[in-house]
Amino acid sequence: MEEKILTEHPESVAEKPPKKKVRLHQLDQPFLLKFIVYITVSICIILFVLLLCVSVYKNNFTAESIFATLLAFFSIFISIFFYFKADETSSRFYESSYQFMKDVSVTLGKIEERFGEKLNSLNDKISHLDRISSEASNEIKDKTDDKENIIDELMDKAKLSDEERRKYKSDLAKKDIEIEQLKFNKFEAEHEAARLRGIISEAQDEAGLFQSFDEKMLEYLLHIDDISDLSSRTQIQLNDMGLIKQSGEVDRREVKRMLDKLSRH
């Protein structure tokens, strides 16, 4: 029967790992210390009990003395127990603190790594922009030097004197300043024109809203308090025209003012 079981399940037998014998020197040092202390305490307790029994048998101790002795040794045992318990709790606390600090350091490392990557990316972009700006400045300087060279060549061909050259260069510098001023004036004019176009567009929209309401509609508004019957589009237009108060009621004063404007036209 045993041979049959071995032949049917050879894999299960082969998969079982051999049991390893743990030797005393292979144990952890704290565990080994506790093991020795426990063995020593156990032996002492056994010896103490034996000695107590012999003493009681020979000397006829009273119950009070036996109880006091037992209480004293019990206090010693409790002190030893609490010492090892406190040591174990302290070890757990230090282990948990070490693990917590380790996790925090790992997390901070990851955050620093990500922030470092973003910071390096920003620094690369800033360096790229600085390089472009520097290249543009060098190009402007080269173009300016080319212009000066061309002017000098033209003056050499025209055989101008030094005084005439200084005069023409001064006039050219003034013209450059005037050109820059004209460019700035052009930019301001375009900006002001865009602002005025926006004002005109708003005025036209307001005029369109104003024209969309005739006298009958305004007179109708004077006689109603609730505008919920009106369409949502009409309510929006009335609100844009300032004919609706914050409370949602019709502002009759503004309606009368608008009627006066229509009557003047």
Backbone as a ProteinNet text record, in pm:
[ID]
protein_1_A
[PRIMARY]
MEEKILTEHPESVAEKPPKKKVRLHQLDQPFLLKFIVYITVSICIILFVLLLCVSVYKNNFTAESIFATLLAFFSIFISIFFYFKADETSSRFYESSYQFMKDVSVTLGKIEERFGEKLNSLNDKISHLDRISSEASNEIKDKTDDKENIIDELMDKAKLSDEERRKYKSDLAKKDIEIEQLKFNKFEAEHEAARLRGIISEAQDEAGLFQSFDEKMLEYLLHIDDISDLSSRTQIQLNDMGLIKQSGEVDRREVKRMLDKLSRH
[TERTIARY]
83	0	87.6	195.9	286.1	355.5	393	457.7	363.2	234.5	136	121.5	115.8	101.5	222.3	340.5	461.3	464.8	417.8	418.9	313.1	198.4	92.6	124.8	193.9	222.1	369.8	448.9	593	628.8	546.2	579	558.9	447.8	421.4	529.5	584.8	693	819.8	842.5	964.6	959.7	834.3	822.7	847.3	836.1	854.4	1001.1	1029	1170	1217.5	1344.2	1397.8	1397.7	1365.9	1362.2	1504.6	1518.4	1649	1656.1	1762.7	1784.2	1849.3	1780.7	1831	1921.6	2044.9	2141.9	2139	2197.2	2190.5	2266.9	2380.6	2461.2	2399.6	2295.4	2231.5	2118.4	2078.7	1971.5	2019.1	1921.4	1954.8	2005.4	2089.8	2150.5	2046.8	1947.1	1845.9	1765.3	1724.5	1647.2	1729.2	1858.1	1945.4	1960.5	1971.7	1983.6	1857.3	1741.9	1615.9	1601.4	1641.3	1631.7	1716.1	1837.6	1926.1	1868.9	1813.6	1756.7	1637.3	1549.4	1431.6	1472.2	1572.2	1618.7	1675.7	1755.2	1814.9	1708.6	1609.5	1502.6	1422.7	1396.8	1321.3	1397.4	1527.3	1608.4	1610.3	1622.7	1623.7	1491.3	1380.7	1250.9	1237.2	1280.4	1272.6	1358.2	1479.7	1567.5	1509.2	1449.8	1389.3	1273.8	1192	1080.1	1130.1	1234.2	1290.5	1348.5	1425.7	1482.5	1374	1269.1	1159.6	1092	1071.9	1008.8	1096.6	1230.2	1322.4	1325	1327.7	1330.4	1203.9	1092.1	965.5	961.8	1016.3	1014.7	1104.7	1222	1318.4	1290.1	1254	1245.1	1103.6	1005.7	865.5	828.3	843.7	804.8	655.4	619.6	477.6	421.2	291.9	225.8	255.2	268	294.8	432.2	532.5	667.4	675.4	607.8	607.3	540.1	428	356	440	510.1	595.4	709.9	768.5	878.5	829.1	714.2	657.8	624.5	572.2	537.9	662.8	770.9	895.7	949.1	950.5	1000.6	904.5	775.9	680.5	704.3	739.1	770.9	894.6	994.9	1115.3	1081.8	996.1	957.2	880.9	789.8	714.2	807.3	906.5	1001.9	1079.4	1124.6	1197.6	1107	980.4	885.5	862.3	841.3	817.8	943	1057.9	1181.2	1189.3	1166.2	1172.9	1059.2	941.2	829.9	859.9	916.2	953.6	1061.9	1157.4	1262.8	1204.3	1108.2	1044.5	965.3	891.6	814.8	907.4	1018.5	1115.2	1174.7	1203.6	1259.7	1159.5	1031.7	929.1	915.8	922.6	910.9	1025	1147.6	1261.8	1254.3	1205.1	1191.4	1087.4	971.3	868.2	916	991.5	1043.9	1143.8	1229.3	1327.1	1256.7	1151.7	1079.8	1007.8	950.2	881.6	979.4	1094	1193.4	1245.7	1256.4	1301.4	1199.2	1068.6	963.2	958.2	973.9	971.6	1087.6	1205.1	1321.9	1305.1	1244.6	1220.8	1120.2	1012.5	911.1	969.1	1048.4	1111.2	1208.2	1275.7	1365.3	1290.4	1173.3	1092.7	1041.9	994.7	945.5	1058.2	1174.5	1289.2	1329.5	1319.1	1355.5	1259.7	1127.6	1030.5	1045.7	1060.3	1076.6	1205	1308.4	1434.5	1421.4	1343.1	1322.3	1249.9	1143.1	1069.3	1157.5	1235.8	1323.9	1429.5	1482.9	1580.4	1517	1388.8	1319.6	1300.7	1260.5	1244	1377.4	1481.6	1613.3	1657.9	1624.9	1659.4	1584.2	1453.9	1375.5	1428.2	1460.6	1514.5	1647.9	1731.3	1860.5	1840.3	1739.4	1710.7	1665.3	1576.6	1530.8	1644.8	1730.3	1846.2	1938.9	1954.4	2040.9	1980.6	1846.6	1780.1	1794.5	1775.4	1788.3	1931.2	2028.5	2167.8	2198.6	2146.6	2168.4	2102.5	1980.6	1912	1989.6	2042.5	2121.2	2246.1	2313.9	2432.8	2398.2	2281.8	2240.5	2209.3	2142.3	2112.5	2242.2	2338.1	2466.6	2537.2	2531.7	2595.1	2528.1	2393.2	2321.6	2355.2	2366.5	2401.7	2542.6	2634.9	2771.6	2773.4	2693.6	2685.8	2634	2532.8	2478.8	2584.3	2658.1	2762.8	2871.1	2905.6	3007.2	2960.8	2832.2	2778.1	2782	2744.6	2745.5	2888.6	2983.6	3122.6	3171.6	3132	3173.4	3115.7	2988.9	2927	2995	3031.3	3098.2	3237.5	3304.7	3437.4	3427.7	3325.3	3308.2	3271.2	3194.7	3156.7	3268.5	3377.8	3493.2	3453.7	3382.3	3338.6	3446.6	3446.3	3542.6	3493.6	3582.4	3546.5	3428.9	3427.5	3317.4	3185.4	3187.1	3064	3018.8	3115.9	3079.3	3010.2	3067.6	3006.1	2866.2	2850.8	2719.1	2617.1	2654.2	2560	2527.5	2628.4	2603.9	2511.5	2529.5	2440.5	2297.7	2285.1	2151.4	2087.1	2167	2113	2069.1	2147.7	2110.4	1979.3	1962.7	1837.2	1720	1743.2	1637	1598.6	1698.5	1667.3	1581	1614.8	1534.9	1393.3	1380.3	1247.5	1167.1	1236.3	1167.5	1114.6	1196.6	1152	1034.9	1039.2	928.4	801.2	815.7	699.3	641.8	730	681.6	600.9	652.6	581.1	446.7	445.7	320.2	220.7	273.2	186.6	122.7	204.8	151.6	43.3	67.5	-32.7	-160	-145.6	-262.9	-344.5	-274.9	-347.1	-419.2	-351.7	-414.7	-537.1	-526.7	-639.5	-753.3	-717.9	-821.2	-897.3	-823	-888.8	-981.7	-937.2	-1022.5	-1148.9	-1134.7	-1251.2	-1346.2	-1289	-1376.4	-1459.7	-1395.5	-1470.9	-1582.4	-1554.4	-1658.3	-1772.2	-1736	-1838.7	-1923.4	-1859.7	-1933.1	-2031	-1985	-2075	-2190.3	-2158.8	-2264.1	-2365.6	-2316.4	-2408.1	-2497.4	-2437.6	-2519.1	-2625.2	-2584	-2681.2	-2788.8	-2747.5	-2846.5	-2941.4	-2887.1	-2974	-3074.7	-3028.9	-3122	-3225.5	-3177.2	-3268.2	-3375.7	-3334.8	-3430	-3525	-3485.4	-3569.6	-3691.8	-3690.2	-3804.5	-3876.7	-4003.5	-4080.6	-4155.5	-4234.6	-4305.3	-4409.4	-4470.5	-4573.2	-4513	-4394.6	-4329.7	-4289.9	-4237.3	-4197.2	-4317.7	-4428.5	-4549.7	-4604.5	-4587.3	-4631.3	-4548.8	-4420.3	-4333.9	-4371.9	-4430.6	-4469.9	-4584.7	-4662.2	-4782.9	-4767.1	-4646.2	-4626.2	-4517.2	-4525.5	-4423.8	-4345.7	-4414.7	-4352.7	-4314.4	-4184.8	-4138.4	-4118.8	-4169.6	-4151.1	-4228.2	-4331.8	-4407.7	-4331.9	-4232.6	-4154.7	-4055.3	-4009.7	-3912.4	-3777.9	-3699.5	-3568.6	-3479.7	-3488.6	-3408	-3446.3	-3577.6	-3623.6	-3578.3	-3583.2	-3536.8	-3388.9	-3309	-3166	-3143.3	-3220.1	-3206	-3246.3	-3353.6	-3396.1	-3291.2	-3231.9	-3127.2	-3004.6	-2964.7	-2849.8	-2876.3	-2999.7	-3034.4	-3052.1	-3045.2	-3058.1	-3201.1	-3297.4	-3438.7	-3489.9	-3403.4	-3441.6	-3355.9	-3420.2	-3348.3	-3282.5	-3196.1	-3132.8	-3233	-3343.7	-3447.4	-3530.3	-3510.6	-3586	-3709.7	-3735.7	-3852.1	-3814	-3918	-3896.6	-3859.2	-3755.4	-3712.9	-3792	-3904.1	-3994.3	-3927.6	-3835.6	-3767.2	-3685.5	-3611.6	-3533	-3623.8	-3736.8	-3831.1	-3886.4	-3921.5	-3972.3	-3864.7	-3740.6	-3631.6	-3612.9	-3627.9	-3614	-3730.8	-3850.3	-3966	-3946.8	-3886.9	-3858.7	-3761.7	-3659.9	-3566.4	-3635.3	-3724.1	-3794.6	-3886.9	-3949.8	-4039.5	-3962.6	-3838.5	-3756.3	-3716	-3689.7	-3650.9	-3771
-120	0	126.6	124.8	239.9	261.2	152.8	167.5	230.1	193.2	250.5	399.6	441.4	585.7	662.2	605.2	672.4	679.7	577.7	579.7	672.3	687.3	773.6	921	953.6	1095.5	1115.5	1091.9	1114.3	1261.2	1351.1	1493	1554.9	1511.5	1566.9	1531.2	1411.2	1371.4	1448.3	1470.5	1540.9	1687.5	1745.6	1889.1	1926.5	1831.3	1865.2	1897.5	2017.3	2052.6	1985.2	1953.5	1890.3	1988.7	1938.7	2022.7	2062.7	2191.4	2242.4	2250.6	2204.8	2211.7	2345.6	2418.8	2549.6	2530.4	2567.9	2556.1	2680.7	2666.9	2775.5	2899	2879.9	2995.4	3067.3	3003.9	3067.2	3161.3	3161.4	3248	3391.8	3485.6	3627.3	3653.2	3751.8	3781.7	3823.6	3913.5	3947.1	3825	3745.1	3625.1	3529.5	3515.9	3427.4	3477.7	3610.1	3666.9	3641.1	3663.8	3639.3	3490.8	3405.8	3261.6	3221.1	3273.6	3242.2	3295.4	3420.5	3479.8	3399.3	3359.9	3281.1	3148.3	3080.2	2953.2	2973.2	3083.4	3111.5	3140.6	3223.3	3257.6	3133.4	3047.7	2924.9	2835.3	2821.3	2738.7	2798	2930.5	2995.9	2975.5	2986.5	2966.5	2823.3	2727.9	2587.9	2565.5	2619.7	2605.2	2674.1	2791.6	2864.4	2785.8	2728.4	2648.4	2528	2462.8	2347.5	2388.5	2499.8	2548.4	2590.5	2652.4	2693.1	2573	2471	2349.9	2285.6	2279.7	2222.3	2305.4	2438.3	2526.8	2512.9	2508.4	2492.3	2358.9	2256.2	2123.6	2118	2187.2	2179.2	2279.6	2403.4	2510.9	2542.8	2481.6	2505.8	2655.2	2716.1	2856.4	2873.7	2994.9	3026.9	3065.6	3073.2	3108.6	3252.6	3342.6	3483.8	3501.5	3433.6	3446.6	3387.7	3276.4	3216.3	3309.7	3371.4	3462.5	3585.5	3640.7	3757.6	3725.5	3607.5	3567.8	3551	3484.5	3467.5	3602.4	3693.9	3826.7	3902.4	3888.3	3955.8	3903.1	3770.3	3712.7	3739	3745.4	3778.9	3920.7	4011.5	4149.8	4152.2	4069.2	4062.7	4009.3	3907.5	3849.3	3950.8	4025.8	4127.6	4236	4275.4	4377.2	4328.7	4200.2	4144.7	4138.2	4098.4	4087.3	4223.1	4326	4459.9	4515.4	4479.3	4524.6	4471.4	4339.6	4282.4	4332.8	4355.6	4408.8	4550.4	4632.2	4768.1	4766.9	4673.4	4662.5	4622.9	4531	4489.8	4604.5	4677.3	4792.8	4899.9	4924.1	5022.7	4979.7	4851.1	4801.4	4819.6	4789.1	4808.1	4954.9	5042.4	5185.5	5233.6	5192.2	5234.7	5176.5	5053.5	4993.4	5068.1	5097.5	5172.5	5313.1	5376.6	5510.5	5505.8	5404.9	5390.7	5366.7	5280.8	5253	5378.1	5454.7	5578.2	5678.2	5697.8	5789.4	5742.9	5611.6	5557.5	5586	5562.8	5591	5738.8	5824.2	5968.7	6010.5	5956.5	5991.5	5944.2	5824.7	5774.8	5863.6	5901.4	5988.9	6124.8	6181.8	6311.2	6299.5	6184.6	6164.3	6163	6095.3	6091.4	6230.7	6305.2	6441.4	6529.5	6518	6598.9	6562	6431.9	6389.2	6447.7	6440.2	6495.8	6646.7	6713	6858.4	6895.9	6814.2	6841.1	6830.9	6730.7	6717	6838.5	6882.7	6999.9	7125	7135.9	7252.1	7252.2	7134.5	7125.8	7160.5	7115.7	7150	7300.3	7366.2	7511.5	7581.8	7531.2	7591.3	7576.8	7460.5	7441	7539.5	7559.4	7654.2	7796.3	7832.2	7966.7	7984.5	7881.2	7888.8	7901.9	7829.4	7838.4	7980.1	8038.6	8174.8	8274.8	8255.3	8344.4	8333.5	8210.5	8191.8	8259.4	8246.3	8312.5	8464.1	8516.4	8660.9	8707.3	8629.1	8665.7	8662.2	8559.3	8550.5	8667	8703.1	8816.4	8945.8	8962.5	9084.4	9089.5	8974.1	8970.3	8998.3	8944	8967.1	9114.2	9177.2	9320.5	9401.1	9361.8	9432.7	9414.3	9291.3	9266.2	9348.5	9354.4	9431.8	9580.9	9626.1	9767.5	9796.2	9703.5	9721.6	9718.3	9628.8	9623.8	9755.3	9810.7	9938.6	10049.5	10048.9	10150	10132.8	10008.1	9983	10031.5	10003.9	10048.7	10201.2	10265.8	10412.8	10465.6	10400.5	10443.3	10424.3	10311.1	10287.4	10393.1	10426.7	10528.9	10664.7	10694.6	10821.8	10823.3	10706.6	10700.2	10722.4	10659	10676.3	10820.1	10883.6	11024.4	11120.8	11070.1	11152.4	11270.6	11236.6	11339.9	11363.6	11482.6	11515.4	11457.4	11465.2	11411.2	11487	11617.4	11695.9	11660.3	11643.6	11605.7	11464.9	11377.7	11241.9	11246.1	11323.1	11332.1	11389.5	11489.3	11552.6	11452.3	11377	11281	11167.8	11123.1	11018.2	11068.5	11193.7	11251.8	11260.4	11302.6	11310	11171.5	11069.7	10933.6	10882.3	10913.7	10871.5	10938	11067.2	11135.6	11072.5	11036.1	10972	10836.3	10763.1	10634.1	10655.7	10759.1	10789.5	10828	10909.6	10949.9	10829.4	10734.8	10614.4	10531.5	10518.1	10442.7	10512.2	10646	10720.5	10703.9	10703.9	10683.5	10542.8	10444.9	10309.4	10301.6	10370.1	10370.3	10442.5	10556.5	10628.9	10544.3	10466.9	10379.8	10272.8	10216.7	10114.3	10173.6	10293.1	10357	10388.4	10433.8	10465.6	10340.1	10230.6	10105.8	10056.8	10069.1	10027.1	10112.7	10243.5	10333.5	10308	10279.2	10250	10122	10021.9	9897.2	9922.2	10008.7	10039.9	10112.9	10208.6	10282.8	10193.2	10098	10003.8	9921.8	9881.2	9807.1	9890.2	10020.6	10108.4	10125.6	10143.9	10159.5	10034.1	9919	9792.9	9778.8	9815	9809.6	9908.1	10027.8	10127.4	10080.7	10018.5	9966.5	9856.2	9769.5	9665.3	9725.1	9827.2	9893.3	9963.1	10025.3	10091	9989.7	9874.3	9769.4	9721.3	9706.4	9667.6	9776.8	9901.9	10014.4	10021.5	9997.4	10003.9	9885.4	9775.7	9656.8	9668.3	9767.4	9790	9917.1	9902.5	10019.8	10074.9	10179.6	10245.6	10154.8	10070.9	9981.9	9883.5	9832.3	9737.6	9805.4	9929.4	10001.1	10038.5	10078.9	10109.4	9983.8	9870.7	9744.1	9712.4	9745.6	9720.7	9807.1	9926	10013.1	9956.5	9864.4	9814.5	9672.1	9617.7	9481.8	9484.3	9389	9372.8	9242.3	9141.5	9010.2	8991.7	8964.1	8947.2	8799.6	8711.8	8568.6	8522.7	8598.4	8560.6	8591.7	8681.3	8716.3	8604.2	8603.9	8502.1	8529.3	8424.9	8439.1	8535.7	8535.1	8627.5	8771.8	8796.1	8931.2	8974.8	8884	8916.7	8952.1	8878.2	8908	9046	9078.2	9209.2	9322.3	9301.5	9403.8	9422.5	9313.3	9321.7	9394.2	9365.3	9434	9583.6	9620.2	9762.1	9832.9	9761.2	9824.6	9851.9	9779.8	9802.8	9709.3	9621.5	9526	9552.8	9561.7	9581.6	9450.2	9460.5	9340.2	9246.7	9304.1	9221.5	9146	9176.5	9109.3	9184.6	9302.2	9382	9481.2	9531.4	9628.9	9763.3	9826.2	9958	10061.4	10107.4	10198.5	10332.1	10372.7	10499.9	10494.5	10385.4	10370.7	10354.3	10286.8	10269.7	10405.3	10491.4	10624.5	10707.9	10693.8	10768.1	10725	10596.3	10547	10592.2	10599.3	10650.3	10796	10873.7	11013.4	11024	10937.6	10938.1	10904.9	10805.2	10767.1	10878.8	10948.6	11057.1	11173.2	11196.1	11302.6	11269.7	11140.2	11100	11106.5
0	0	0	79.8	85.3	-46.6	-115.3	-245.1	-345.2	-340.2	-432.1	-411.8	-286.3	-259.5	-309.9	-294.6	-342.1	-492	-559.9	-705.8	-762	-692.3	-744.7	-723.7	-616.9	-587.9	-566.2	-669.8	-651.3	-641.3	-707	-707.3	-570.7	-500.9	-369.1	-270.9	-287.7	-198.6	-229.3	-358.8	-398.6	-364.4	-359.9	-336.3	-191.9	-97.8	42.4	69.2	116.4	142.7	268.7	275.3	397.4	512.4	629.7	748.4	788.5	815.2	855.7	1005.9	1059.4	1202.9	1237.1	1323.7	1364.1	1483.8	1466.6	1574.4	1661.8	1778.8	1876	1828.8	1760	1717.4	1598.1	1532.8	1417.2	1458.4	1584.7	1630.3	1640.3	1636.3	1652.1	1792.4	1805.8	1935.7	2039.9	2009.8	2111.1	2154.5	2053.3	2087.7	2173.8	2142.4	2218.6	2362.8	2380.1	2513.4	2595.5	2532.6	2603.1	2638.1	2545.4	2569.2	2691	2700.3	2813.2	2943.8	2936.4	3057.8	3106.7	3012.6	3050.6	3114.2	3055.9	3111.4	3252	3266.6	3397.3	3502.1	3464	3557.9	3595.4	3498.2	3526.4	3623.8	3599.5	3690.4	3830.4	3839.7	3970.5	4043.6	3968	4031.4	4083.8	4001.9	4046	4170	4169.7	4286	4408.7	4383.5	4495.2	4556	4471.6	4522.4	4601.6	4549	4621.1	4756.3	4753.9	4880.8	4978.5	4926	5013.2	5076.7	4995.8	5049.8	5158.3	5132.9	5230.9	5358.8	5343.5	5460.4	5542.7	5474.3	5546.9	5620	5556.1	5617.8	5740.2	5734.9	5845.2	5956	5921.8	6019.9	6063.5	6006.9	6044.2	6035.4	5915.6	5894.2	5911.9	5957.9	5970.2	5834.1	5824.8	5698.5	5659.4	5763.2	5732.5	5669.8	5726	5669.8	5529.4	5510.5	5375.3	5275.7	5317.9	5229.8	5197.2	5299.3	5277.2	5182.1	5200.2	5111.5	4968.5	4955.9	4821	4757.2	4837.5	4785.5	4740.1	4815.9	4777.9	4646.4	4634.9	4509.3	4392.6	4424.5	4319	4267.6	4360.7	4319.4	4231	4268.2	4185.2	4046.4	4043.4	3914.4	3828.7	3894.3	3821.4	3766.9	3845.8	3799.8	3678.4	3685.1	3569.9	3447.3	3468.5	3356.9	3291.5	3375.9	3321.2	3253.9	3301.4	3237.1	3094.1	3079.6	2944.1	2856.8	2918	2839.9	2792.1	2879.4	2840.5	2734.1	2748.5	2647.5	2512.9	2514.3	2387.7	2325.8	2410.3	2358.9	2302.3	2373.2	2324.5	2190.8	2178	2051.7	1938.1	1966.4	1862.4	1824.5	1927.4	1898.7	1810.4	1844.3	1763.4	1622.7	1610.7	1477.7	1394.6	1459	1386.1	1351.2	1444.6	1414.8	1300.4	1300.4	1192.5	1058.8	1060.6	937	887.1	983.2	944.8	883.6	947	893.8	758.4	743.2	615.5	506	538	439.7	405.9	508.9	484.6	395.9	422.3	341.2	197	180.3	44	-29.1	42.8	-18.1	-53.9	37.6	8.9	-108.8	-116.6	-230.8	-362.2	-363.8	-485.9	-522.1	-418.5	-444.9	-497.2	-434.5	-478.7	-621	-653.3	-788.1	-891.7	-861.6	-955.7	-967.3	-850.8	-854.6	-925.9	-904.4	-973	-1123.7	-1169.5	-1313.8	-1370.2	-1300.2	-1348.2	-1343.6	-1235.5	-1224.5	-1334.1	-1363.5	-1472.6	-1606.1	-1624	-1748.6	-1761.2	-1650.2	-1653.8	-1678.2	-1613.8	-1635.4	-1781.2	-1841.1	-1982.1	-2071.1	-2039.4	-2119	-2103.1	-1976.7	-1953	-2024.6	-2018.9	-2088.7	-2238.9	-2290.8	-2434.8	-2471.8	-2388.4	-2415.7	-2403.5	-2302.1	-2288.4	-2409.8	-2459.2	-2576.2	-2699.1	-2713.6	-2826.5	-2815.2	-2691.6	-2671.5	-2701.6	-2655.1	-2680.9	-2830.9	-2899.8	-3044.2	-3117.3	-3070.6	-3134.6	-3111.9	-2988.5	-2961.1	-3048	-3061.8	-3147.7	-3293.5	-3335.1	-3474.2	-3497.6	-3398.7	-3411.6	-3418.9	-3333.2	-3334.5	-3469.4	-3523.5	-3654.7	-3764.3	-3758.7	-3860.9	-3848.4	-3724.6	-3704.3	-3757	-3729.9	-3781.1	-3933.8	-3992.6	-4139.3	-4195	-4127.2	-4173.9	-4165.4	-4053.7	-4037.6	-4144.4	-4174.8	-4277.5	-4414.7	-4442.8	-4572.3	-4581	-4471	-4470.1	-4489	-4419.8	-4434.2	-4577.7	-4638.2	-4777	-4870.6	-4848.1	-4933.3	-4913.5	-4789.7	-4764.3	-4824.2	-4820.7	-4882.7	-5033.4	-5093.3	-5238.1	-5272.2	-5180.7	-5206.5	-5171.6	-5112.4	-5076.3	-4987.7	-4878.4	-4783.8	-4678.7	-4625.4	-4520.6	-4386.4	-4286.7	-4155.1	-4093.4	-4112.4	-4055.9	-4121.7	-4252.5	-4322.6	-4282.1	-4261.2	-4217	-4079.1	-3986.3	-3854.3	-3862.1	-3952.9	-3967.8	-4021.4	-4123.6	-4182	-4081.9	-4008.6	-3909.8	-3798.4	-3758.1	-3658.6	-3709.7	-3838.9	-3897.3	-3907.1	-3942.7	-3950.9	-3813.8	-3709.2	-3573.7	-3531.3	-3566	-3534.3	-3608.5	-3733.4	-3810.6	-3750.3	-3701.7	-3637	-3513.2	-3435.5	-3315.8	-3355.5	-3462.2	-3508.8	-3557.9	-3623.7	-3672.6	-3555.8	-3452	-3334	-3266.9	-3261.7	-3202.6	-3285.6	-3418.4	-3504.6	-3487.8	-3471.8	-3447.4	-3318.2	-3214.6	-3087	-3100	-3172.6	-3194.2	-3273.4	-3369.1	-3447.6	-3359.3	-3270.3	-3180.1	-3090.1	-3037.5	-2951.3	-3028.9	-3153.9	-3235.1	-3264.7	-3297.9	-3324	-3199	-3083.3	-2957.9	-2927	-2944.9	-2919.7	-3017.8	-3144.4	-3243.9	-3207.9	-3160.5	-3119.4	-3000.8	-2907.1	-2792.2	-2834.9	-2926.8	-2975.6	-3054	-3131.2	-3202.5	-3105	-2992.4	-2891.3	-2831.7	-2806.7	-2751.5	-2850.9	-2980.3	-3084	-3094.6	-3087.5	-3096.2	-2979.9	-2859.4	-2743.9	-2759.7	-2811.4	-2830.9	-2934.6	-3041	-3142.3	-3085.8	-3003.3	-2941.6	-2850.9	-2774.3	-2685.9	-2766.8	-2878.1	-2964.4	-3024.4	-3062.7	-3117.5	-3014.5	-2890.3	-2784.8	-2760	-2766.1	-2742.9	-2851.2	-2977	-3086.8	-3090	-3027.1	-3031.8	-2941.6	-2850.5	-2762.7	-2807.2	-2847.3	-2886.7	-2765.2	-2790.3	-2681.5	-2618.3	-2697.7	-2642.2	-2542	-2578.5	-2488.6	-2358.3	-2368.3	-2248.2	-2162.7	-2228.5	-2152.6	-2085.1	-2150.1	-2089.6	-1964.3	-1969.6	-1854.2	-1735.2	-1762.8	-1653.3	-1571.7	-1629.7	-1564.8	-1511.9	-1514.7	-1461.9	-1355	-1265.6	-1162.6	-1181.2	-1228.4	-1244.7	-1391.8	-1417.1	-1555.3	-1590.8	-1505	-1531.2	-1654.1	-1693.1	-1812.6	-1941.4	-1933.6	-2052.2	-2085.4	-2210.1	-2251.1	-2184.6	-2176.5	-2112.4	-2189.5	-2322	-2402.3	-2373.7	-2361.1	-2331.9	-2193	-2097.7	-1962.7	-1962.2	-2041.4	-2049.2	-2110	-2217.2	-2281.1	-2186.3	-2110.7	-2014.8	-1905.2	-1863.8	-1760.2	-1813.2	-1940.6	-2001.2	-2017.7	-2039.3	-2057.5	-1923.3	-1815.4	-1684.7	-1644.2	-1702.6	-1671.2	-1562	-1511.5	-1407.5	-1284.8	-1169.6	-1044.3	-999.5	-900.4	-846.2	-780.9	-733	-671.9	-774.9	-905.5	-1010.7	-1054.9	-996.7	-1034	-1144.7	-1211.5	-1319	-1258	-1313.6	-1268	-1348.2	-1290.8	-1363.3	-1393.7	-1309.1	-1332.3	-1460.5	-1481.6	-1603.7	-1725.3	-1707.1	-1818.9	-1862.9	-1765.4	-1799.5	-1868.5	-1822.8	-1886	-2030.1	-2057.8	-2194.3	-2280.2	-2220.2	-2296	-2335.2	-2244.3	-2276.8	-2394.6	-2398.6	-2511	-2640.9	-2637.4	-2759.6	-2807.1	-2713.9	-2753.7	-2815	-2770	-2827.5	-2969.3	-2997.3	-3133.5	-3225.6
[MASK]
+++++++++++++++++++++++++++++++++++++++++++++++++++++++++++++++++++++++++++++++++++++++++++++++++++++++++++++++++++++++++++++++++++++++++++++++++++++++++++++++++++++++++++++++++++++++++++++++++++++++++++++++++++++++++++++++++++++++++++++++++++++++++++++++++++++++++

